[in-house]
Amino acid sequence: MPLPKPPTKRADMLSTDDFLSQPKPVKPAKSTTRVSSVKSVSIASHEPTHDLPKLIPSIAKTARNVSPVVMERPMAPTMASKANTPPAHVSMAPTATRRGRVSEGPPKLFVLDTNVLLHDPMSLFRFQEHDIYLPMITLEELDGHKKGMTEVARNARQVSRDLDGLAADLSCGQRVDPSSGIALGKTGHVEAGGKLYFQTGGIDVTLPAGLPQGKADNQILGVVHALRNQHTGRDVVLVSKDINMRIKARALGLQAEDYFNDKTLDDGDLLYTGMQPLPADFWERHAKGMESWQQIGVTFYRVSGPMVASFMVNQFVFLDGPGVTPWYGKVTEITGKTAVLKTLKDYTHQKHSVWGVAARNREQNFALNLLMDPECDFVTLSGSAGTGKTLMTLAAALSQVLDDRRYTEIIVTRVTVPVGEDIGFLPGTEEEKMSPWMGALDDNLEVLARGDSSAGEWGRSATNELVRSKIKIKSMNFMRGRTFLNKFVIIDEAQNLTPKQMKTLITRAGPGTKIICLGNLAQIDTPYLTEGSSGLTYAVDKFKGWPHSGHITLARGERSRLADFASEVL
């Protein structure tokens, strides 16, 4: 095709005929990111058309062997509401092109209880393509919780802002159409493909006589009952964190589910332990191409074999058993199909004790290796009572603050959730108010101070004063906006933290700061938190495999024989 005539003057434009006569650019073929190994079935042009039915079964058989497109992993694994079918409100990671349906059948209609919105302010956008219905009593209860500086009040205000953003384009005086709803993805949350419905009118429903009509929970149950009768072709499900609310709903024949999106794990036994046993023939199976070298008294091994795929960085591996020489190591690097293992420092020997504290078992040895490693910025320790979490952490902190001068001071904080009845307001400063909650800290400091018996009474008193001057007890209520520089931060009773609170504390870390989270997942005192939704479980699962973090689950108690026996039989 001939080119258009050249311009005769500056800033001249092509004529309409010349512009339309230009050939359109050829679009490149779309590339396929996932290609399945499928045998191609070709139909030659010279083949007769009557052979086409013979090829259809072959094509169908080939199509059955094609693996479907694998969607991204859910942000939070959830328990199945039906056999082999996950609940519909599993939050999937948003993608640029995923706007299609995820589950089969018509979209479900989820009626949210107020406690779900107060627990997770982003729960409106966690239900994929399904629709959400908010009763008016839910909005009334939400309005009653918005005042204050607590976490619940902040979540209530966040939900109110999200709802205001969804309904912002409605004209003044316009009523929300009950049949159309509001698209949940209009504010940028592309993972939400459903619609939001408000209760815009009264619902006449008759509940059993034993349920008081004026209670908010019973009014929500009435709304769910009426919606089930109105929408016979779709599932109407109540989502609530209140166990009794779900029991009442199921007693009335209504579908009810817990809010699963905040659960990191369905079962606490599936939590990453931070260590992995090696088979007895590990060295024989991985001897091919193995390299070893020594550096500063530490032996390194570069191995390749079938078990490398299951390793994670900073995961401890051990070879122990009858008739086998014990060997303990840590994975320091994973490159392709090879991994680098290094031997550990033996903290079970008294000459390597940390402030007089020596490891008494294998897991404590692993924990002290993490606590004393300057390259590990974030360490989590979980275990039952008496496993030595607080004692080892305090010993490692004092050693690195007073002896090595690696950190400037120790900051200790914990969640102030009482086990029994609350004792009321406490007088004094911030540290004086926190001192009743820090009984475990005082007990462990007494153990560490008794280690030096040759110092005398005056020496021990001076040591206690020095230790106290380097330990600061802070409340979690005043952590927002702070930045810790070169601090050794200990978060005790971390199992009572929510994932949002855990994120708030970890993001306070500045340059040179090390954060240690201690907790026992069997002793959760915060309402609406379980082993799967605890902030400690959330942090362990998200940080596993990061080169500057580590986790160990302590299994054996070392407090006393009485405490060990009580933890087993009681």
Coordinates of C-alpha atoms in Angstrom, one line a residue:
M1 CA 0.0 0.0 0.0
P2 CA 1.5 3.4 -0.9
L3 CA 2.5 5.8 1.9
P4 CA 0.5 9.0 2.4
K5 CA 1.9 12.2 1.0
P6 CA 4.5 13.9 3.2
P7 CA 3.3 17.0 5.1
T8 CA 3.8 20.3 3.4
K9 CA 3.9 22.5 6.5
R10 CA 4.7 22.1 10.2
A11 CA 2.1 20.5 12.5
D12 CA 0.2 19.3 9.5
M13 CA -2.3 16.4 10.0
L14 CA -3.2 13.5 7.8
S15 CA -6.4 13.7 5.8
T16 CA -9.3 11.5 6.7
D17 CA -8.9 9.4 3.6
D18 CA -5.2 8.8 4.3
F19 CA -5.8 7.9 7.9
L20 CA -8.5 5.4 7.1
S21 CA -6.4 3.8 4.4
Q22 CA -3.6 2.8 6.7
P23 CA -3.5 -0.9 7.6
K24 CA -4.5 -1.9 11.1
P25 CA -1.8 -3.2 13.3
V26 CA -1.8 -7.0 13.7
K27 CA -2.5 -8.1 17.3
P28 CA 0.0 -10.6 18.6
A29 CA -1.3 -14.0 19.6
K30 CA -2.3 -14.3 23.2
S31 CA 0.3 -16.3 25.2
T32 CA -0.9 -19.1 27.5
T33 CA 0.7 -19.1 30.9
R34 CA -0.4 -22.6 31.8
V35 CA 0.1 -25.2 29.2
S36 CA -1.1 -28.7 29.9
S37 CA 0.6 -31.7 28.3
V38 CA -2.3 -32.8 26.1
K39 CA -1.9 -34.9 23.0
S40 CA -3.2 -32.8 20.1
V41 CA -6.1 -34.2 18.1
S42 CA -5.9 -32.9 14.5
I43 CA -8.6 -33.2 11.9
A44 CA -7.0 -33.1 8.5
S45 CA -8.7 -31.1 5.8
H46 CA -8.8 -34.1 3.4
E47 CA -10.6 -36.4 6.0
P48 CA -14.2 -37.1 5.2
T49 CA -16.8 -35.5 7.4
H50 CA -18.3 -38.8 8.4
D51 CA -15.2 -39.6 10.5
L52 CA -15.9 -36.6 12.8
P53 CA -18.1 -38.5 15.3
K54 CA -15.3 -41.0 15.8
L55 CA -13.0 -38.1 17.0
I56 CA -15.5 -36.6 19.4
P57 CA -15.0 -39.3 22.2
S58 CA -11.3 -38.9 21.8
I59 CA -11.6 -35.1 22.2
A60 CA -13.8 -35.5 25.2
K61 CA -11.4 -38.0 26.8
T62 CA -8.6 -35.6 26.2
A63 CA -10.5 -32.7 27.7
R64 CA -11.1 -34.7 30.8
N65 CA -7.4 -35.1 31.3
V66 CA -6.7 -31.4 31.0
S67 CA -6.1 -30.0 34.5
P68 CA -8.2 -26.9 35.2
V69 CA -6.8 -23.5 35.7
V70 CA -5.4 -23.4 39.3
M71 CA -6.6 -20.4 41.2
E72 CA -4.4 -18.7 43.7
R73 CA -4.2 -20.0 47.3
P74 CA -6.8 -18.6 49.7
M75 CA -5.6 -16.0 52.1
A76 CA -7.0 -18.0 55.0
P77 CA -7.8 -21.7 54.7
T78 CA -11.3 -22.5 56.0
M79 CA -13.2 -25.4 57.2
A80 CA -15.6 -27.1 54.8
S81 CA -19.2 -26.4 55.3
K82 CA -20.2 -29.4 53.1
A83 CA -18.4 -32.6 52.3
N84 CA -15.4 -31.7 50.2
T85 CA -16.8 -28.2 49.5
P86 CA -15.2 -25.2 51.2
P87 CA -17.5 -22.5 52.6
A88 CA -18.4 -19.8 50.2
H89 CA -16.9 -17.0 52.2
V90 CA -13.3 -18.2 51.7
S91 CA -11.3 -15.1 50.7
M92 CA -9.4 -15.7 47.5
A93 CA -6.4 -13.6 46.6
P94 CA -7.5 -11.0 44.1
T95 CA -6.2 -11.3 40.5
A96 CA -6.4 -8.9 37.6
T97 CA -8.8 -11.1 35.5
R98 CA -10.7 -13.2 38.1
R99 CA -14.2 -11.9 38.0
G100 CA -16.0 -15.2 37.2
R101 CA -17.9 -17.5 39.4
V102 CA -16.0 -19.6 41.9
S103 CA -18.7 -22.0 43.2
E104 CA -21.4 -23.9 41.5
G105 CA -25.1 -23.0 41.7
P106 CA -26.7 -19.6 42.4
P107 CA -24.8 -17.2 44.7
K108 CA -25.6 -17.5 48.3
L109 CA -27.1 -14.8 50.5
F110 CA -25.2 -14.3 53.7
V111 CA -26.8 -12.4 56.6
L112 CA -24.0 -10.9 58.7
D113 CA -24.3 -10.6 62.5
T114 CA -22.8 -7.5 64.1
N115 CA -20.0 -9.4 65.8
V116 CA -18.6 -10.4 62.4
L117 CA -18.3 -6.8 61.3
L118 CA -16.8 -5.8 64.6
H119 CA -14.3 -8.7 64.5
D120 CA -13.2 -8.1 60.9
P121 CA -14.1 -4.7 59.4
M122 CA -13.1 -6.1 55.9
S123 CA -15.6 -9.0 56.1
L124 CA -17.9 -7.2 53.7
F125 CA -15.5 -8.0 50.9
R126 CA -14.5 -11.5 51.9
F127 CA -17.4 -13.5 50.3
Q128 CA -16.3 -13.8 46.7
E129 CA -19.3 -13.7 44.3
H130 CA -21.9 -14.1 47.0
D131 CA -24.3 -11.5 48.2
I132 CA -24.5 -9.9 51.7
Y133 CA -27.6 -8.8 53.5
L134 CA -27.5 -6.4 56.5
P135 CA -30.5 -6.2 58.7
M136 CA -31.3 -2.8 60.2
I137 CA -30.7 -4.1 63.7
T138 CA -27.2 -4.8 62.7
L139 CA -26.6 -1.2 61.7
E140 CA -28.2 0.0 64.9
E141 CA -25.8 -2.2 67.0
L142 CA -22.9 -1.0 64.9
D143 CA -23.8 2.6 65.6
G144 CA -23.8 1.8 69.4
H145 CA -20.2 0.5 69.3
K146 CA -18.6 3.3 67.3
K147 CA -17.6 5.5 70.3
G148 CA -14.4 5.0 72.1
M149 CA -10.7 4.1 71.5
T150 CA -11.0 0.4 71.7
E151 CA -10.3 -2.0 68.9
V152 CA -14.0 -2.8 68.6
A153 CA -14.8 0.9 68.3
R154 CA -12.2 1.4 65.6
N155 CA -13.6 -1.6 63.6
A156 CA -17.1 -0.2 63.9
R157 CA -16.0 3.2 62.5
Q158 CA -14.1 1.4 59.7
V159 CA -17.2 -0.6 58.7
S160 CA -19.3 2.6 58.8
R161 CA -16.8 4.3 56.4
D162 CA -16.9 1.4 54.0
L163 CA -20.7 1.4 54.0
D164 CA -20.7 5.1 53.4
G165 CA -18.4 4.7 50.5
L166 CA -20.6 2.0 48.9
A167 CA -23.7 4.2 49.2
A168 CA -22.0 7.5 48.4
D169 CA -23.2 7.8 44.8
L170 CA -26.9 7.5 45.7
S171 CA -28.7 10.8 45.1
C172 CA -30.2 12.7 47.9
G173 CA -33.4 11.2 49.1
Q174 CA -33.1 8.2 46.8
R175 CA -34.1 4.9 48.4
V176 CA -32.0 1.8 48.0
D177 CA -33.8 -0.6 45.6
P178 CA -34.2 -3.8 47.6
S179 CA -34.1 -5.9 44.4
S180 CA -31.0 -4.3 42.8
G181 CA -28.5 -3.9 45.7
I182 CA -25.1 -2.2 45.6
A183 CA -22.1 -3.8 43.9
L184 CA -19.5 -4.5 46.6
G185 CA -16.6 -4.2 44.1
K186 CA -17.4 -0.5 43.2
T187 CA -14.9 0.9 45.8
G188 CA -11.9 -1.0 44.4
H189 CA -12.3 -4.4 46.1
V190 CA -12.1 -6.5 43.0
E191 CA -12.2 -9.8 45.0
A192 CA -15.9 -9.0 46.0
G193 CA -18.1 -9.9 43.1
G194 CA -21.5 -9.9 44.9
K195 CA -23.9 -7.2 46.0
L196 CA -24.9 -5.6 49.3
Y197 CA -28.5 -5.5 50.3
F198 CA -30.0 -3.5 53.2
Q199 CA -33.2 -4.2 55.0
T200 CA -35.4 -1.3 53.8
G201 CA -38.8 -2.4 55.2
G202 CA -40.4 -4.2 58.0
I203 CA -40.5 -8.0 58.0
D204 CA -43.4 -9.8 59.5
V205 CA -42.2 -13.1 60.9
T206 CA -43.5 -15.3 63.7
L207 CA -40.8 -16.9 65.9
P208 CA -41.4 -19.5 68.6
A209 CA -42.9 -18.2 71.8
G210 CA -39.8 -19.0 73.8
L211 CA -37.7 -16.3 71.9
P212 CA -38.3 -12.7 73.1
Q213 CA -39.2 -10.5 70.2
G214 CA -37.2 -7.4 71.5
K215 CA -33.8 -9.0 71.6
A216 CA -31.5 -8.1 68.7
D217 CA -30.3 -11.7 68.1
N218 CA -33.9 -12.9 67.7
Q219 CA -34.7 -10.1 65.3
I220 CA -31.8 -11.1 63.1
L221 CA -33.1 -14.7 63.3
G222 CA -36.5 -13.5 62.2
V223 CA -34.9 -11.7 59.2
V224 CA -33.0 -14.9 58.2
H225 CA -36.3 -16.9 58.5
A226 CA -38.2 -14.4 56.3
L227 CA -35.4 -14.3 53.7
R228 CA -35.4 -18.1 53.4
N229 CA -39.1 -18.0 52.6
Q230 CA -38.6 -15.3 50.1
H231 CA -35.6 -16.7 48.3
T232 CA -36.5 -20.3 47.8
G233 CA -34.0 -20.9 45.0
R234 CA -30.8 -19.9 46.8
D235 CA -29.2 -20.6 50.2
V236 CA -29.7 -18.0 52.9
V237 CA -26.9 -18.4 55.6
L238 CA -26.4 -16.6 58.8
V239 CA -22.8 -15.8 59.6
S240 CA -22.1 -15.2 63.3
K241 CA -19.2 -15.5 65.7
D242 CA -21.7 -16.1 68.6
I243 CA -21.9 -19.8 69.2
N244 CA -25.3 -19.6 71.0
M245 CA -26.7 -17.6 68.0
R246 CA -25.7 -20.3 65.6
I247 CA -27.2 -23.0 67.9
K248 CA -30.5 -21.1 68.0
A249 CA -30.5 -20.7 64.2
R250 CA -29.9 -24.4 63.6
A251 CA -32.6 -25.3 66.2
L252 CA -35.0 -23.3 64.0
G253 CA -33.9 -25.1 60.9
L254 CA -31.8 -22.2 59.5
Q255 CA -28.4 -22.4 58.0
A256 CA -25.7 -20.9 60.2
E257 CA -21.9 -20.8 59.9
D258 CA -19.0 -19.4 61.8
Y259 CA -16.9 -16.7 60.1
F260 CA -14.0 -18.7 58.7
N261 CA -11.9 -16.1 56.9
D262 CA -9.9 -15.1 59.9
K263 CA -8.8 -18.7 60.5
T264 CA -5.2 -19.3 59.4
L265 CA -5.5 -23.0 60.1
D266 CA -8.4 -25.4 60.6
D267 CA -6.5 -27.5 63.1
G268 CA -3.8 -26.3 65.5
D269 CA -1.9 -29.6 65.0
L270 CA -1.2 -28.4 61.4
L271 CA 0.8 -25.4 62.7
Y272 CA 4.4 -25.1 61.4
T273 CA 6.7 -26.5 64.2
G274 CA 9.9 -25.1 62.9
M275 CA 11.7 -28.4 62.8
Q276 CA 11.8 -31.6 60.8
P277 CA 13.2 -35.0 61.6
L278 CA 15.5 -36.7 59.0
P279 CA 15.3 -40.4 58.1
A280 CA 18.1 -42.7 59.2
D281 CA 19.3 -43.0 55.6
F282 CA 19.3 -39.3 54.9
W283 CA 23.1 -39.0 54.3
E284 CA 23.1 -42.1 52.0
R285 CA 20.2 -40.8 49.9
H286 CA 21.7 -37.3 49.7
A287 CA 25.4 -38.1 49.4
K288 CA 25.5 -37.7 45.6
G289 CA 27.2 -34.3 44.9
M290 CA 27.3 -33.3 48.5
E291 CA 29.7 -30.5 49.5
S292 CA 31.0 -29.6 53.0
W293 CA 33.2 -26.9 54.4
Q294 CA 34.0 -25.2 57.7
Q295 CA 33.8 -21.6 58.6
I296 CA 34.4 -20.1 62.1
G297 CA 33.9 -23.4 63.8
V298 CA 30.7 -24.2 62.0
T299 CA 30.3 -27.0 59.4
F300 CA 28.2 -26.4 56.3
Y301 CA 26.7 -29.0 54.0
R302 CA 25.3 -28.4 50.5
V303 CA 22.9 -31.3 49.7
S304 CA 20.5 -32.1 46.9
G305 CA 17.9 -34.8 47.0
P306 CA 14.3 -35.6 47.4
M307 CA 13.9 -34.0 50.9
V308 CA 15.1 -30.6 49.8
A309 CA 11.7 -29.7 48.4
S310 CA 10.2 -30.0 51.9
F311 CA 12.8 -27.7 53.6
M312 CA 12.3 -24.1 54.6
V313 CA 14.9 -21.5 55.4
N314 CA 15.7 -21.3 59.2
Q315 CA 14.0 -24.7 59.7
F316 CA 15.8 -27.0 62.1
V317 CA 16.5 -30.6 61.0
F318 CA 17.7 -33.3 63.3
L319 CA 18.8 -36.9 63.0
D320 CA 18.1 -38.7 66.3
G321 CA 17.1 -42.2 67.3
P322 CA 18.3 -45.4 68.8
G323 CA 21.6 -46.6 67.3
V324 CA 22.1 -43.3 65.4
T325 CA 24.6 -40.6 66.3
P326 CA 22.5 -37.4 67.1
W327 CA 23.0 -34.6 64.6
Y328 CA 21.3 -31.2 64.7
G329 CA 21.4 -28.6 61.9
K330 CA 19.6 -25.6 60.4
V331 CA 18.6 -24.8 56.9
T332 CA 20.3 -21.6 56.0
E333 CA 19.8 -21.4 52.2
I334 CA 17.7 -23.0 49.5
T335 CA 18.7 -22.5 45.9
G336 CA 16.7 -24.5 43.3
K337 CA 17.1 -28.2 44.2
T338 CA 19.9 -27.7 46.6
A339 CA 20.0 -26.7 50.3
V340 CA 22.7 -25.6 52.7
L341 CA 22.7 -27.0 56.2
K342 CA 24.8 -25.9 59.1
T343 CA 25.6 -27.3 62.4
L344 CA 24.3 -25.7 65.6
K345 CA 25.9 -24.3 68.7
D346 CA 25.3 -26.8 71.6
Y347 CA 23.6 -24.8 74.3
T348 CA 22.9 -27.9 76.3
H349 CA 26.5 -27.8 77.5
Q350 CA 27.1 -25.6 80.6
K351 CA 30.0 -23.8 79.0
H352 CA 27.7 -22.4 76.4
S353 CA 25.0 -21.4 78.9
V354 CA 23.2 -18.1 78.4
W355 CA 23.2 -16.1 81.7
G356 CA 23.4 -19.4 83.6
V357 CA 20.6 -21.0 81.6
A358 CA 21.4 -24.1 79.6
A359 CA 19.0 -26.0 77.3
R360 CA 17.6 -29.2 78.8
N361 CA 16.2 -30.7 75.6
R362 CA 16.4 -30.6 71.9
E363 CA 13.7 -27.9 71.3
Q364 CA 15.2 -25.6 73.9
N365 CA 18.6 -25.9 72.1
F366 CA 16.9 -24.9 68.9
A367 CA 15.1 -22.0 70.6
L368 CA 18.4 -20.6 72.1
N369 CA 20.0 -20.8 68.7
L370 CA 17.3 -18.6 67.3
L371 CA 17.3 -16.2 70.2
M372 CA 21.0 -15.7 70.1
D373 CA 21.2 -15.4 66.3
P374 CA 21.7 -11.7 65.3
E375 CA 20.3 -12.4 61.8
C376 CA 16.9 -13.4 63.1
D377 CA 14.8 -10.3 63.6
F378 CA 11.6 -12.1 64.4
V379 CA 11.3 -15.2 66.6
T380 CA 8.1 -17.0 67.7
L381 CA 8.1 -19.6 70.5
S382 CA 5.0 -21.6 71.4
G383 CA 4.5 -24.3 73.9
S384 CA 2.6 -25.4 77.0
A385 CA 3.2 -24.0 80.4
G386 CA 6.6 -24.8 81.9
T387 CA 8.5 -25.3 78.6
G388 CA 10.9 -22.4 79.4
K389 CA 9.8 -19.8 76.9
T390 CA 10.0 -16.7 79.1
L391 CA 13.1 -17.8 81.0
M392 CA 15.2 -18.5 77.8
T393 CA 14.0 -15.3 76.2
L394 CA 14.9 -13.2 79.2
A395 CA 18.3 -14.9 79.5
A396 CA 19.1 -14.3 75.8
A397 CA 17.9 -10.7 76.1
L398 CA 20.1 -9.9 79.1
S399 CA 23.1 -11.5 77.5
Q400 CA 22.7 -9.5 74.3
V401 CA 21.9 -6.2 76.1
L402 CA 24.3 -6.2 79.0
D403 CA 27.2 -8.4 77.7
D404 CA 27.2 -8.1 73.9
R405 CA 25.7 -4.5 73.8
R406 CA 23.9 -5.6 70.7
Y407 CA 20.6 -3.9 71.9
T408 CA 20.1 -0.9 74.1
E409 CA 17.3 -2.1 76.3
I410 CA 14.6 -4.7 76.7
I411 CA 10.9 -3.8 76.2
V412 CA 8.3 -6.2 77.6
T413 CA 4.6 -6.1 76.8
R414 CA 1.6 -8.4 77.0
V415 CA -2.1 -8.5 76.4
T416 CA -4.0 -7.5 79.6
V417 CA -6.7 -10.2 79.5
P418 CA -7.6 -11.5 83.0
V419 CA -8.1 -15.2 83.6
G420 CA -10.8 -14.6 86.2
E421 CA -12.7 -11.6 87.5
D422 CA -11.1 -8.2 86.8
I423 CA -9.7 -6.5 89.8
G424 CA -10.7 -3.0 88.6
F425 CA -8.6 0.1 88.0
L426 CA -5.0 0.2 89.1
P427 CA -3.3 3.3 90.4
G428 CA 0.2 4.6 89.4
T429 CA 2.2 5.1 86.3
E430 CA 2.1 3.0 83.2
E431 CA 4.8 0.6 84.5
E432 CA 3.1 0.4 87.9
K433 CA -0.3 -0.4 86.3
M434 CA 1.4 -3.2 84.2
S435 CA 3.4 -4.7 87.1
P436 CA 0.6 -7.0 88.2
W437 CA 0.5 -8.5 84.7
M438 CA 4.2 -9.1 84.7
G439 CA 4.4 -11.7 87.5
A440 CA 6.0 -14.1 85.1
L441 CA 8.7 -11.6 84.4
D442 CA 9.5 -11.1 88.0
D443 CA 9.6 -14.8 88.7
N444 CA 12.1 -15.4 85.9
L445 CA 14.3 -12.5 86.9
E446 CA 14.6 -14.0 90.4
V447 CA 15.8 -17.3 88.8
L448 CA 18.4 -15.4 86.7
A449 CA 19.5 -13.3 89.7
R450 CA 20.2 -16.4 91.9
G451 CA 22.6 -17.8 89.3
D452 CA 25.6 -15.9 90.7
S453 CA 25.9 -17.2 94.3
S454 CA 29.5 -15.8 94.8
A455 CA 28.4 -12.1 94.4
G456 CA 26.9 -11.8 97.8
E457 CA 23.8 -9.9 98.9
W458 CA 25.2 -6.5 97.8
G459 CA 26.3 -7.9 94.4
R460 CA 23.0 -9.5 93.7
S461 CA 21.2 -6.3 94.7
A462 CA 23.3 -4.3 92.4
T463 CA 22.7 -6.8 89.6
N464 CA 19.0 -6.6 90.1
E465 CA 19.1 -2.8 89.9
L466 CA 21.1 -2.9 86.7
V467 CA 18.7 -5.4 85.2
R468 CA 15.7 -3.4 86.2
S469 CA 17.2 -0.3 84.6
K470 CA 17.5 -2.1 81.3
I471 CA 13.9 -3.5 81.2
K472 CA 11.0 -1.3 80.3
I473 CA 7.4 -2.5 80.8
K474 CA 5.0 -1.0 78.3
S475 CA 1.3 -1.3 77.6
M476 CA 0.0 -2.3 74.3
N477 CA -2.6 0.5 74.3
F478 CA 0.1 3.1 73.5
M479 CA 2.0 1.3 70.8
R480 CA 0.5 3.0 67.8
G481 CA 2.9 5.4 66.1
R482 CA 6.0 4.3 68.0
T483 CA 9.3 3.1 66.5
F484 CA 11.7 1.0 68.4
L485 CA 15.4 1.4 67.5
N486 CA 17.9 -1.3 68.6
K487 CA 15.5 -2.7 71.1
F488 CA 14.9 -6.3 72.2
V489 CA 11.1 -6.5 72.3
I490 CA 9.3 -9.4 74.1
I491 CA 5.6 -9.9 73.5
D492 CA 4.3 -12.2 76.1
E493 CA 0.9 -14.1 75.9
A494 CA 0.8 -13.4 72.2
Q495 CA -1.9 -16.1 71.7
N496 CA -4.4 -13.5 72.9
L497 CA -3.6 -11.1 70.1
T498 CA -5.7 -10.7 67.0
P499 CA -4.0 -10.7 63.6
K500 CA -4.5 -7.0 63.3
Q501 CA -3.0 -6.3 66.7
M502 CA -0.1 -8.6 65.9
K503 CA 0.6 -6.6 62.7
T504 CA 0.4 -3.3 64.7
L505 CA 3.1 -4.5 67.1
I506 CA 5.4 -6.1 64.6
T507 CA 5.4 -3.0 62.4
R508 CA 6.8 -0.9 65.3
A509 CA 10.2 -2.5 64.7
G510 CA 12.9 -0.1 63.5
P511 CA 16.5 -0.7 62.5
G512 CA 18.4 -3.2 64.7
T513 CA 15.3 -4.3 66.7
K514 CA 14.5 -8.0 67.5
I515 CA 10.9 -9.0 68.3
I516 CA 10.1 -12.2 70.3
C517 CA 6.5 -13.5 70.5
L518 CA 5.7 -16.0 73.2
G519 CA 2.5 -17.9 73.7
N520 CA 0.6 -21.0 74.5
L521 CA -2.2 -21.7 72.0
A522 CA -4.0 -23.9 74.6
Q523 CA -4.6 -20.9 76.9
I524 CA -6.5 -18.4 74.8
D525 CA -8.5 -16.0 77.0
T526 CA -9.7 -13.5 74.3
P527 CA -13.4 -13.9 73.2
Y528 CA -13.9 -15.0 69.6
L529 CA -10.3 -16.2 69.2
T530 CA -9.4 -19.8 68.6
E531 CA -6.2 -21.6 67.8
G532 CA -6.7 -21.1 64.1
S533 CA -7.6 -17.4 64.3
S534 CA -5.0 -16.3 66.9
G535 CA -2.5 -13.6 65.9
L536 CA 0.3 -15.9 67.0
T537 CA -0.8 -18.6 64.6
Y538 CA -1.2 -15.9 61.9
A539 CA 2.4 -14.7 62.4
V540 CA 3.9 -18.2 62.5
D541 CA 2.2 -19.1 59.2
K542 CA 3.0 -15.9 57.4
F543 CA 6.7 -15.6 58.5
K544 CA 7.7 -19.3 57.9
G545 CA 10.5 -19.5 55.3
W546 CA 11.6 -15.9 55.7
P547 CA 15.4 -15.8 56.0
H548 CA 15.3 -13.5 59.1
S549 CA 12.7 -15.2 61.2
G550 CA 12.3 -18.5 63.0
H551 CA 9.8 -20.5 65.0
I552 CA 10.0 -23.4 67.4
T553 CA 7.2 -25.3 69.1
L554 CA 8.4 -26.4 72.6
A555 CA 6.9 -29.7 73.5
R556 CA 8.5 -30.9 76.8
G557 CA 7.9 -29.1 80.1
E558 CA 10.9 -28.5 82.3
R559 CA 9.3 -26.5 85.2
S560 CA 8.9 -29.4 87.7
R561 CA 7.6 -32.9 87.8
L562 CA 4.4 -31.7 89.4
A563 CA 3.7 -29.2 86.6
D564 CA 4.5 -31.8 83.9
F565 CA 2.2 -34.3 85.4
A566 CA -0.6 -31.8 85.9
S567 CA -0.3 -30.6 82.3
E568 CA -0.8 -34.2 81.1
V569 CA -3.6 -35.4 83.3
L570 CA -5.7 -32.3 84.1

